[in-house]
PDB file of C-alpha atoms in Angstrom:
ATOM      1  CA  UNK A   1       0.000   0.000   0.000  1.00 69.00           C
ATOM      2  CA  UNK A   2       0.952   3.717  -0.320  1.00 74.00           C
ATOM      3  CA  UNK A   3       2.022   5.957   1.936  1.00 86.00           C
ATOM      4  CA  UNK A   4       3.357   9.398   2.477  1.00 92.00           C
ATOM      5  CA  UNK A   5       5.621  10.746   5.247  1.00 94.00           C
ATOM      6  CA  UNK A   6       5.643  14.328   6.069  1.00 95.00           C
ATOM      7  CA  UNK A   7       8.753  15.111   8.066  1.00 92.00           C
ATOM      8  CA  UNK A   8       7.804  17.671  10.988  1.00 91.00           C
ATOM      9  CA  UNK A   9       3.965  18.605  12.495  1.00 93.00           C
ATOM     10  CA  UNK A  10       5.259  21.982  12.475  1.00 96.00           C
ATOM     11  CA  UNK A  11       7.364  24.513  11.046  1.00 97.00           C
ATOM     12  CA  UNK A  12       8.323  27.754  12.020  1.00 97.00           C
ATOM     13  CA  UNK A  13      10.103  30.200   9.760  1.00 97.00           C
ATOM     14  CA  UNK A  14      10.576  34.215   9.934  1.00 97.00           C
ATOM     15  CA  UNK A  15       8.644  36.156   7.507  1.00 97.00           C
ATOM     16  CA  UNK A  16      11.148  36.828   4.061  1.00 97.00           C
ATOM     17  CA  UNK A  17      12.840  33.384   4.879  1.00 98.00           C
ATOM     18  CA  UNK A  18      12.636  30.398   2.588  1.00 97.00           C
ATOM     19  CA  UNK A  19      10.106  27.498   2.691  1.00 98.00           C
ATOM     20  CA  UNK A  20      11.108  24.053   3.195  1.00 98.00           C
ATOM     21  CA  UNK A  21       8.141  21.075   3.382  1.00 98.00           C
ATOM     22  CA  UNK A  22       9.658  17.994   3.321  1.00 97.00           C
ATOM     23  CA  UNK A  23       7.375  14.719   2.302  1.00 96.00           C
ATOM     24  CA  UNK A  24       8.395  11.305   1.338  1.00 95.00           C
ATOM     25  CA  UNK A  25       6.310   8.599   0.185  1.00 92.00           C
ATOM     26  CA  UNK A  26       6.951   5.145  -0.793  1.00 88.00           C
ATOM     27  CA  UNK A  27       5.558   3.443  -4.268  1.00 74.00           C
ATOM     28  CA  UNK A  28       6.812   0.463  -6.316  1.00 69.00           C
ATOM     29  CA  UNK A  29       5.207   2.797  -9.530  1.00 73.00           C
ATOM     30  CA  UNK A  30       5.222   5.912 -10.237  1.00 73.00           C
ATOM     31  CA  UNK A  31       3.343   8.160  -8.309  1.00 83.00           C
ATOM     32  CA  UNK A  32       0.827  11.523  -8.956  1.00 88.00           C
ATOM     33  CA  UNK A  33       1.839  13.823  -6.325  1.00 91.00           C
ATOM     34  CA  UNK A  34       0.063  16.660  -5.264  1.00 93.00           C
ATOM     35  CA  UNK A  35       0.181  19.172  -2.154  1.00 96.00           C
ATOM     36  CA  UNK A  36      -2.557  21.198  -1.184  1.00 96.00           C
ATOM     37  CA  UNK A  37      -3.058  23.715   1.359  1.00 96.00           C
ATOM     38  CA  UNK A  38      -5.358  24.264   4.217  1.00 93.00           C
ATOM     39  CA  UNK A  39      -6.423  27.960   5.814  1.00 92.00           C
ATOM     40  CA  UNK A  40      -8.171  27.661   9.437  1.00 87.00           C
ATOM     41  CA  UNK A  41     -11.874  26.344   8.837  1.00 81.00           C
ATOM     42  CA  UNK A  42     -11.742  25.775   5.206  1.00 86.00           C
ATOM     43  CA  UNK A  43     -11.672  22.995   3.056  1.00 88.00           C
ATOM     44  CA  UNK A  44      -8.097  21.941   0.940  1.00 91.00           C
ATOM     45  CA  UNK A  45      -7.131  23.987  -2.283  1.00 93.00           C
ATOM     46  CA  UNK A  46      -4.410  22.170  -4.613  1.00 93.00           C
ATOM     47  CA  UNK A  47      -1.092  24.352  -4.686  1.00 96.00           C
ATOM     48  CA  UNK A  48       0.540  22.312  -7.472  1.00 95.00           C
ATOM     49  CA  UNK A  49       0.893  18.164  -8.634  1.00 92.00           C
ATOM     50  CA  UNK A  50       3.305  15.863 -10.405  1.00 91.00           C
ATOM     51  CA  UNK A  51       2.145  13.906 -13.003  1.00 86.00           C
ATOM     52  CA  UNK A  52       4.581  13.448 -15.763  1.00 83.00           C
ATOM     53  CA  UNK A  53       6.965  15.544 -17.660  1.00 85.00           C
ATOM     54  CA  UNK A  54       8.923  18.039 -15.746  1.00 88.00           C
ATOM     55  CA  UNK A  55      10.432  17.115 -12.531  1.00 90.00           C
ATOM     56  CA  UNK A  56       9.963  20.532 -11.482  1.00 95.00           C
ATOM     57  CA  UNK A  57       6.325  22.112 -10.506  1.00 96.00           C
ATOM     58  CA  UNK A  58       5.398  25.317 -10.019  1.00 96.00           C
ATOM     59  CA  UNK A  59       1.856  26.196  -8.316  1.00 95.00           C
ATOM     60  CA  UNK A  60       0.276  29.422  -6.615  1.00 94.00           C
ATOM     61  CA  UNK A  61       1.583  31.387  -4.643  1.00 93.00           C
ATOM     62  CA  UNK A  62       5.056  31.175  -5.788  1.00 96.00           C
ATOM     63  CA  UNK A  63       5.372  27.459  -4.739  1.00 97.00           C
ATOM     64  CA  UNK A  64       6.916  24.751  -6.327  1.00 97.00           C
ATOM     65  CA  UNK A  65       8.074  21.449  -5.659  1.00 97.00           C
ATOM     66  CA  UNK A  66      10.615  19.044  -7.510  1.00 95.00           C
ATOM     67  CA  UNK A  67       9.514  15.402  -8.172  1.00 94.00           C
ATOM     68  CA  UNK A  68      12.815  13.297  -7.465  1.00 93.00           C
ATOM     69  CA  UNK A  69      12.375   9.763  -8.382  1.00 90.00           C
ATOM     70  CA  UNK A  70      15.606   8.234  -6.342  1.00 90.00           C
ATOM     71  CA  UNK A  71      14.776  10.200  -3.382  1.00 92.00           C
ATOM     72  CA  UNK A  72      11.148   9.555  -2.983  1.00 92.00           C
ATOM     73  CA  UNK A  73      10.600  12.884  -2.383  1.00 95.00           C
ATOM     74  CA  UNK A  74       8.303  15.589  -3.423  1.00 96.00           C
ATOM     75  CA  UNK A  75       9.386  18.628  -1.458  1.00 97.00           C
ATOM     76  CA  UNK A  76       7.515  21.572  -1.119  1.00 98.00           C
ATOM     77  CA  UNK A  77       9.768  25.120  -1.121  1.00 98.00           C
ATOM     78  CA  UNK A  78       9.016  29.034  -1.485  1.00 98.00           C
ATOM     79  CA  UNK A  79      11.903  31.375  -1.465  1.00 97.00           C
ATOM     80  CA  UNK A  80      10.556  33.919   0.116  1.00 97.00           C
ATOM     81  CA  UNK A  81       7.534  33.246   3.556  1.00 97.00           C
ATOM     82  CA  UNK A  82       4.749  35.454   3.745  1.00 96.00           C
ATOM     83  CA  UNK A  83       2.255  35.548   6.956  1.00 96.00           C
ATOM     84  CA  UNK A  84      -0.727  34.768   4.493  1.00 95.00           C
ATOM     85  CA  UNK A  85       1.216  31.372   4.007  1.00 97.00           C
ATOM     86  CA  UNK A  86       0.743  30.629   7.076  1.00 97.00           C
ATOM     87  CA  UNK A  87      -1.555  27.612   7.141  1.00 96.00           C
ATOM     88  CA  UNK A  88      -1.877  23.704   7.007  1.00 95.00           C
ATOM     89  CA  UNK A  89       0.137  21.653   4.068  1.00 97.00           C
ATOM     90  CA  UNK A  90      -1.010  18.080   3.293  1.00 95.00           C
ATOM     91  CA  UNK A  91       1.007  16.091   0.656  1.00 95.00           C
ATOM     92  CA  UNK A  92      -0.905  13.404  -1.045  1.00 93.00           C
ATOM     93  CA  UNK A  93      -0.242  10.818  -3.574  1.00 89.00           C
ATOM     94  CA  UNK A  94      -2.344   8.433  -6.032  1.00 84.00           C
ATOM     95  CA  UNK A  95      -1.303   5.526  -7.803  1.00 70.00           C
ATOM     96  CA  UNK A  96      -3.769   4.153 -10.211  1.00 60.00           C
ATOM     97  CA  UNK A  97      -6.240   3.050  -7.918  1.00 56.00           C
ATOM     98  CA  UNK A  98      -8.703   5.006  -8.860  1.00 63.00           C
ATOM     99  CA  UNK A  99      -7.984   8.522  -8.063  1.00 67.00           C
ATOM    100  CA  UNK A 100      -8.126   7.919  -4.338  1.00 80.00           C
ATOM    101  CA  UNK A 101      -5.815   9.939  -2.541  1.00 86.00           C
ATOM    102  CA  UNK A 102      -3.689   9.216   0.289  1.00 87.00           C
ATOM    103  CA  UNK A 103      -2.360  11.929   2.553  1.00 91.00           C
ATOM    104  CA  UNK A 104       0.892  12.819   4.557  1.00 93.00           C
ATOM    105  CA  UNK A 105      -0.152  13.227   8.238  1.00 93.00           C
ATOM    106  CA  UNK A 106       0.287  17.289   7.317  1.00 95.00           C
ATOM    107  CA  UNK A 107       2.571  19.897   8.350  1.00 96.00           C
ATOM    108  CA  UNK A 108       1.561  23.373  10.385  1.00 96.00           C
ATOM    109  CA  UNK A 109       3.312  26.585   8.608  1.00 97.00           C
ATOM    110  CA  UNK A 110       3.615  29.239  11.199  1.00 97.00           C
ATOM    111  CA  UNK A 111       4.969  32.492  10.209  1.00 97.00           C
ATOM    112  CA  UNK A 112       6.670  34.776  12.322  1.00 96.00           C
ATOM    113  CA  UNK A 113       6.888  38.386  11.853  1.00 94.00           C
TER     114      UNK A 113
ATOM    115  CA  UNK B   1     -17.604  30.148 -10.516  1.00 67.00           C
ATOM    116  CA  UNK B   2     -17.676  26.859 -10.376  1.00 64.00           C
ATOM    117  CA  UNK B   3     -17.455  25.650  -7.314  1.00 92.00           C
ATOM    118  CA  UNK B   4     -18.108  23.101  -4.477  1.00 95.00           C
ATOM    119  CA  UNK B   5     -20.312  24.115  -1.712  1.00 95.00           C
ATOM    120  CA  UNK B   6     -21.094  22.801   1.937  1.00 96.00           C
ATOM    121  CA  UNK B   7     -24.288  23.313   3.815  1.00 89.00           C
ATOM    122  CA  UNK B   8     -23.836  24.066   6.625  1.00 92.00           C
ATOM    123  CA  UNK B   9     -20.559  25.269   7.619  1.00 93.00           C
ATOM    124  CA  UNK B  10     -20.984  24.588  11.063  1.00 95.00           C
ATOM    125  CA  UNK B  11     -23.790  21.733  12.310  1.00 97.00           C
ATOM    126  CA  UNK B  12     -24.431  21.269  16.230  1.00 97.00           C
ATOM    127  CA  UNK B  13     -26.360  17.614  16.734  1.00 95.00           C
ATOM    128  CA  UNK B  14     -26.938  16.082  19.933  1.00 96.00           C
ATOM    129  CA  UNK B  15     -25.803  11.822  21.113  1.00 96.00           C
ATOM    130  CA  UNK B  16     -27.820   9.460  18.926  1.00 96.00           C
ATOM    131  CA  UNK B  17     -29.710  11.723  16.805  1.00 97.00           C
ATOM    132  CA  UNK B  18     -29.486  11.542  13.450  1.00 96.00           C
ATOM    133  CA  UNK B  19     -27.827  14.341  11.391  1.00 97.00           C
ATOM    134  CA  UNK B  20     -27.303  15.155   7.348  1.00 97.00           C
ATOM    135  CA  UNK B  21     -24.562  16.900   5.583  1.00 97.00           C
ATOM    136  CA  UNK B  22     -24.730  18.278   2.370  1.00 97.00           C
ATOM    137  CA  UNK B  23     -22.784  19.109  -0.463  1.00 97.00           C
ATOM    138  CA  UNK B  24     -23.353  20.120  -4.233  1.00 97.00           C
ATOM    139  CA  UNK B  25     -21.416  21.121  -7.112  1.00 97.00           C
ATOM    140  CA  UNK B  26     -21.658  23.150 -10.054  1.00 95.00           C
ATOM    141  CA  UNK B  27     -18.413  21.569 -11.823  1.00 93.00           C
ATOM    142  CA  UNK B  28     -20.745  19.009 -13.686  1.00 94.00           C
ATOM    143  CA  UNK B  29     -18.128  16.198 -11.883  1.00 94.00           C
ATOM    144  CA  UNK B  30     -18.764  12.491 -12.446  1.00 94.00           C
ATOM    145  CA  UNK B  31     -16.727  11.858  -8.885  1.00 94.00           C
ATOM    146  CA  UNK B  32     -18.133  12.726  -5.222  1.00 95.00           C
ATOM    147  CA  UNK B  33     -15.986  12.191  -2.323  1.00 95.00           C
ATOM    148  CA  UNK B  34     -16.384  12.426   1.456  1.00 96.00           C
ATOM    149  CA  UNK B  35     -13.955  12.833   3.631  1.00 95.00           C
ATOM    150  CA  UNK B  36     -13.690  13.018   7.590  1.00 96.00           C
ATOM    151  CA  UNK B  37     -11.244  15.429   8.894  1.00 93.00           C
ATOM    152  CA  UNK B  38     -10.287  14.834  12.916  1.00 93.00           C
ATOM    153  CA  UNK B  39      -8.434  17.905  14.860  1.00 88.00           C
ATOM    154  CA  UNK B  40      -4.809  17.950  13.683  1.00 84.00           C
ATOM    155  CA  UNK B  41      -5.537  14.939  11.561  1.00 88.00           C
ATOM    156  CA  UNK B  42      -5.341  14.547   7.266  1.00 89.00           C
ATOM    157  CA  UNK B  43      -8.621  14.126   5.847  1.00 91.00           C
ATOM    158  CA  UNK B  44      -9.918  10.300   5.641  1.00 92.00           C
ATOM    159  CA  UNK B  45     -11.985   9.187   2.806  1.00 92.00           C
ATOM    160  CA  UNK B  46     -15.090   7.710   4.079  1.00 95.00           C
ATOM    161  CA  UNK B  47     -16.548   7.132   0.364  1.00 93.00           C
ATOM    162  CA  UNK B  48     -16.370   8.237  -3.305  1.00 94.00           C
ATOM    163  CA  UNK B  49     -20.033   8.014  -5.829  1.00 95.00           C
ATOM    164  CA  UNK B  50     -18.948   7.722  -9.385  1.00 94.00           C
ATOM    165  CA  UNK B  51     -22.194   8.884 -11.025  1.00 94.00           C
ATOM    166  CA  UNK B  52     -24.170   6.732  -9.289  1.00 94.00           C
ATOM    167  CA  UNK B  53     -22.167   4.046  -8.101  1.00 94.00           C
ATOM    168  CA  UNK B  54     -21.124   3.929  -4.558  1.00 94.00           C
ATOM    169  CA  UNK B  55     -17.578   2.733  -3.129  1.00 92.00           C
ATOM    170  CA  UNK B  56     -17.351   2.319   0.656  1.00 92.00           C
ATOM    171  CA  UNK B  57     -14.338   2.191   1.860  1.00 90.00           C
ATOM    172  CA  UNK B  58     -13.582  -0.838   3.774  1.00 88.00           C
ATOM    173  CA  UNK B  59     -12.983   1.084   7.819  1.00 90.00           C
ATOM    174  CA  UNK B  60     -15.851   3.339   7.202  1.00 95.00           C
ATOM    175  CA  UNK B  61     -18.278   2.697  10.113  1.00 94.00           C
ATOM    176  CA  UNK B  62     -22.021   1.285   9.218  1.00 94.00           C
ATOM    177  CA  UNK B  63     -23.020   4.807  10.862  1.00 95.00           C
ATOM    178  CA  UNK B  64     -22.308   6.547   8.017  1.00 97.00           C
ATOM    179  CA  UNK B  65     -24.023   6.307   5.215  1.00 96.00           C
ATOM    180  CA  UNK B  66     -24.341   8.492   1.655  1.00 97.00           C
ATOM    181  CA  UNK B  67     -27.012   9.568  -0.773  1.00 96.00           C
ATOM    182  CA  UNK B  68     -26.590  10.995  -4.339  1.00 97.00           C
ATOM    183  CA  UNK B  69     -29.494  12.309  -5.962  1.00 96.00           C
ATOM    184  CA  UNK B  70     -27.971  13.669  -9.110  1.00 95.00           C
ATOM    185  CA  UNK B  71     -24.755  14.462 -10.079  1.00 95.00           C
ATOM    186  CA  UNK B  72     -24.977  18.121  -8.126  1.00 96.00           C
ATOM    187  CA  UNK B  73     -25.894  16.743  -4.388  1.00 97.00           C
ATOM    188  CA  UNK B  74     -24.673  14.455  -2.237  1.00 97.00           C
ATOM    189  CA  UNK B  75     -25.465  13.749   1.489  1.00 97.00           C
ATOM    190  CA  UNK B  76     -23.608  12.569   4.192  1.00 97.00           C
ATOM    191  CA  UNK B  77     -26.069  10.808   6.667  1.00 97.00           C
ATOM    192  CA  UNK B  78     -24.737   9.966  10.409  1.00 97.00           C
ATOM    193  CA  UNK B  79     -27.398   7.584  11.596  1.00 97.00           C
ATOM    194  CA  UNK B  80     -26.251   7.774  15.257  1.00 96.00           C
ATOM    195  CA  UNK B  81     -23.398  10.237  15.784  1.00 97.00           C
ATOM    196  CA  UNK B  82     -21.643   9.389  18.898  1.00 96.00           C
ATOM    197  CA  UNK B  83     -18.623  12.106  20.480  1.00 96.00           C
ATOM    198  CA  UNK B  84     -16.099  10.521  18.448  1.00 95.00           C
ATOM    199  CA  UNK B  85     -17.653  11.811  15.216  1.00 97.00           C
ATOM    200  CA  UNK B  86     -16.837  15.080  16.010  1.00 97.00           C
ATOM    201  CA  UNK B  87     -15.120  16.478  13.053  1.00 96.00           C
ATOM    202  CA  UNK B  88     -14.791  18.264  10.324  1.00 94.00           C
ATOM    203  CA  UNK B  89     -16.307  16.755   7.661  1.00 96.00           C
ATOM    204  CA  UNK B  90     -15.203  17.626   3.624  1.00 95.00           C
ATOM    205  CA  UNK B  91     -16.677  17.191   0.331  1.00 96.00           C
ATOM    206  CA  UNK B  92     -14.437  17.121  -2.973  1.00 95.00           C
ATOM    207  CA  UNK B  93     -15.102  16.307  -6.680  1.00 94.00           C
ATOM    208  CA  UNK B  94     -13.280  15.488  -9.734  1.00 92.00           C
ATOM    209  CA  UNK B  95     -13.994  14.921 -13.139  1.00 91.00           C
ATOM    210  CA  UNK B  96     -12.741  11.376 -14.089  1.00 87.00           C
ATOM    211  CA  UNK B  97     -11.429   8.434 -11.222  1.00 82.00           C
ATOM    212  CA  UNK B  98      -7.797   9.172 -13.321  1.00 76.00           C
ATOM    213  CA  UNK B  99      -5.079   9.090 -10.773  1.00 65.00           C
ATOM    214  CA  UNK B 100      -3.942  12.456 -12.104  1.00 69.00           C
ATOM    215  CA  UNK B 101      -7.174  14.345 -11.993  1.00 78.00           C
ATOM    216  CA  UNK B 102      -7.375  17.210  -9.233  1.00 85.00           C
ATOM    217  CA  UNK B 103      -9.921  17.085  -6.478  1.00 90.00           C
ATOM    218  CA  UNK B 104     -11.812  20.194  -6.066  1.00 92.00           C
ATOM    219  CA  UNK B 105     -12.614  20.702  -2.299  1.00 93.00           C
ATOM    220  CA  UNK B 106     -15.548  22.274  -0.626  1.00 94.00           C
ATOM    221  CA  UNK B 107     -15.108  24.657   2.608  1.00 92.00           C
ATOM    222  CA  UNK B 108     -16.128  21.819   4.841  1.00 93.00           C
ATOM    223  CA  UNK B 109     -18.980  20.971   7.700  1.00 95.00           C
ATOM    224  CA  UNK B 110     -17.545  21.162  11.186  1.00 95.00           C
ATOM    225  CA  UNK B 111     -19.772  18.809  13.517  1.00 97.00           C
ATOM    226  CA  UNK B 112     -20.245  19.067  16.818  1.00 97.00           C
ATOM    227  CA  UNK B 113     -21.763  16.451  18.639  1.00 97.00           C
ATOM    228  CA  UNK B 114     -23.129  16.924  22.068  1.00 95.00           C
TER     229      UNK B 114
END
């Protein structure tokens, strides 16, 4: 079965200071990989996915995240934090199973001014 | 804009008594999901409707149950909520059950059960 590991509950960084999300996940195929986002009381809105092509993704909000196959990872990076990013990150993963996703156990942005 | 909304955002039910969630969608989706959302917790898929078919998923409780009308709506029904249903609870769609299609969420329905 799938699974996705998202390295640290929380993260703090300053406000200007880079981004780093880690998440891992584990797949004998090749995976779709997605991360979405999640403000207080609201539902999840996609910030970018990997499906094929270029290893490197760029969403909203001047995310991206590099797809790197011998790593297992999907990191999630911005070069510069702002206090509107402050929020919930869940990193998810399909494999053709139907479109169901499986998510990383999430990771809490905090912003500091 | 096409969207994915949740009625209500917030739902208050008392022990035992039965309560409905609702969610419809103006994305003309073939794929309804529900997923349950604990405090601090990822979102767990309870089911998915494609069209009209319905997939449980195999740790979803009997208690929970799911209606789809037409491709807009689709209920979540708690038969008997007890305190450890107490979440928030999220509706998504996509268009197609391919692996690489997005899911569109909606804002969610946080339940509180008393």
């Amino acid at each position: 079965a799938q699974s996705v590991t998202q390295l640290g509950s929380h993260v703090s960084v300053s406000e200007g200071a880079l981004v780093l999300l880690r998440c891992n996940y584990s797949s004998s195929v090749p995976p779709y990989l997605f991360w979405y986002v999640q403000y207080p009381n609201q539902g999840l809105q996609l910030l970018l996915k990997y499906t094929t092509g270029a290893t490197l993704v760029k969403g909203i909000n001047g995310f991206e995240a590099e797809f790197k196959k011998s790593e297992t990872s999907f990191h999630l990076t911005k070069p510069s934090a702002h206090m509107s990013d402050a929020a919930e990150y869940f990193c998810a993963v399909t494999y053709n199973a139907g479109n169901m996703l499986t998510f990383g156990g999430g990771t809490r942005l905090m912003v500091k001014p | 804009d096409a969207m994915v909304i949740q009625n209500p955002r917030y739902q208050v039910t008392q022990f035992g008594k039965p309560v409905t969630l609702s969610c419809s969608q103006t994305l003309n989706h073939n794929v309804m999901y529900w997923y349950q959302q604990k405090s601090s917790q990822a979102p767990k898929l309870l089911f998915h409707y494609y069209d009209k078919d319905f997939n449980n998923e195999a740790d979803t409780p009997d208690n929970f149950q799911s209606r789809r009308p037409n491709t807009s709506f689709c209920f979540l029904d708690i038969r008997s909520p007890g305190l450890g249903d107490a979440a928030m609870y999220l509706c998504a769609t996509s268009r197609e059950l391919a692996d690489n299609n997005e899911q569109f969420f909606g804002p969610g329905t946080r339940l509180t059960v008393l």
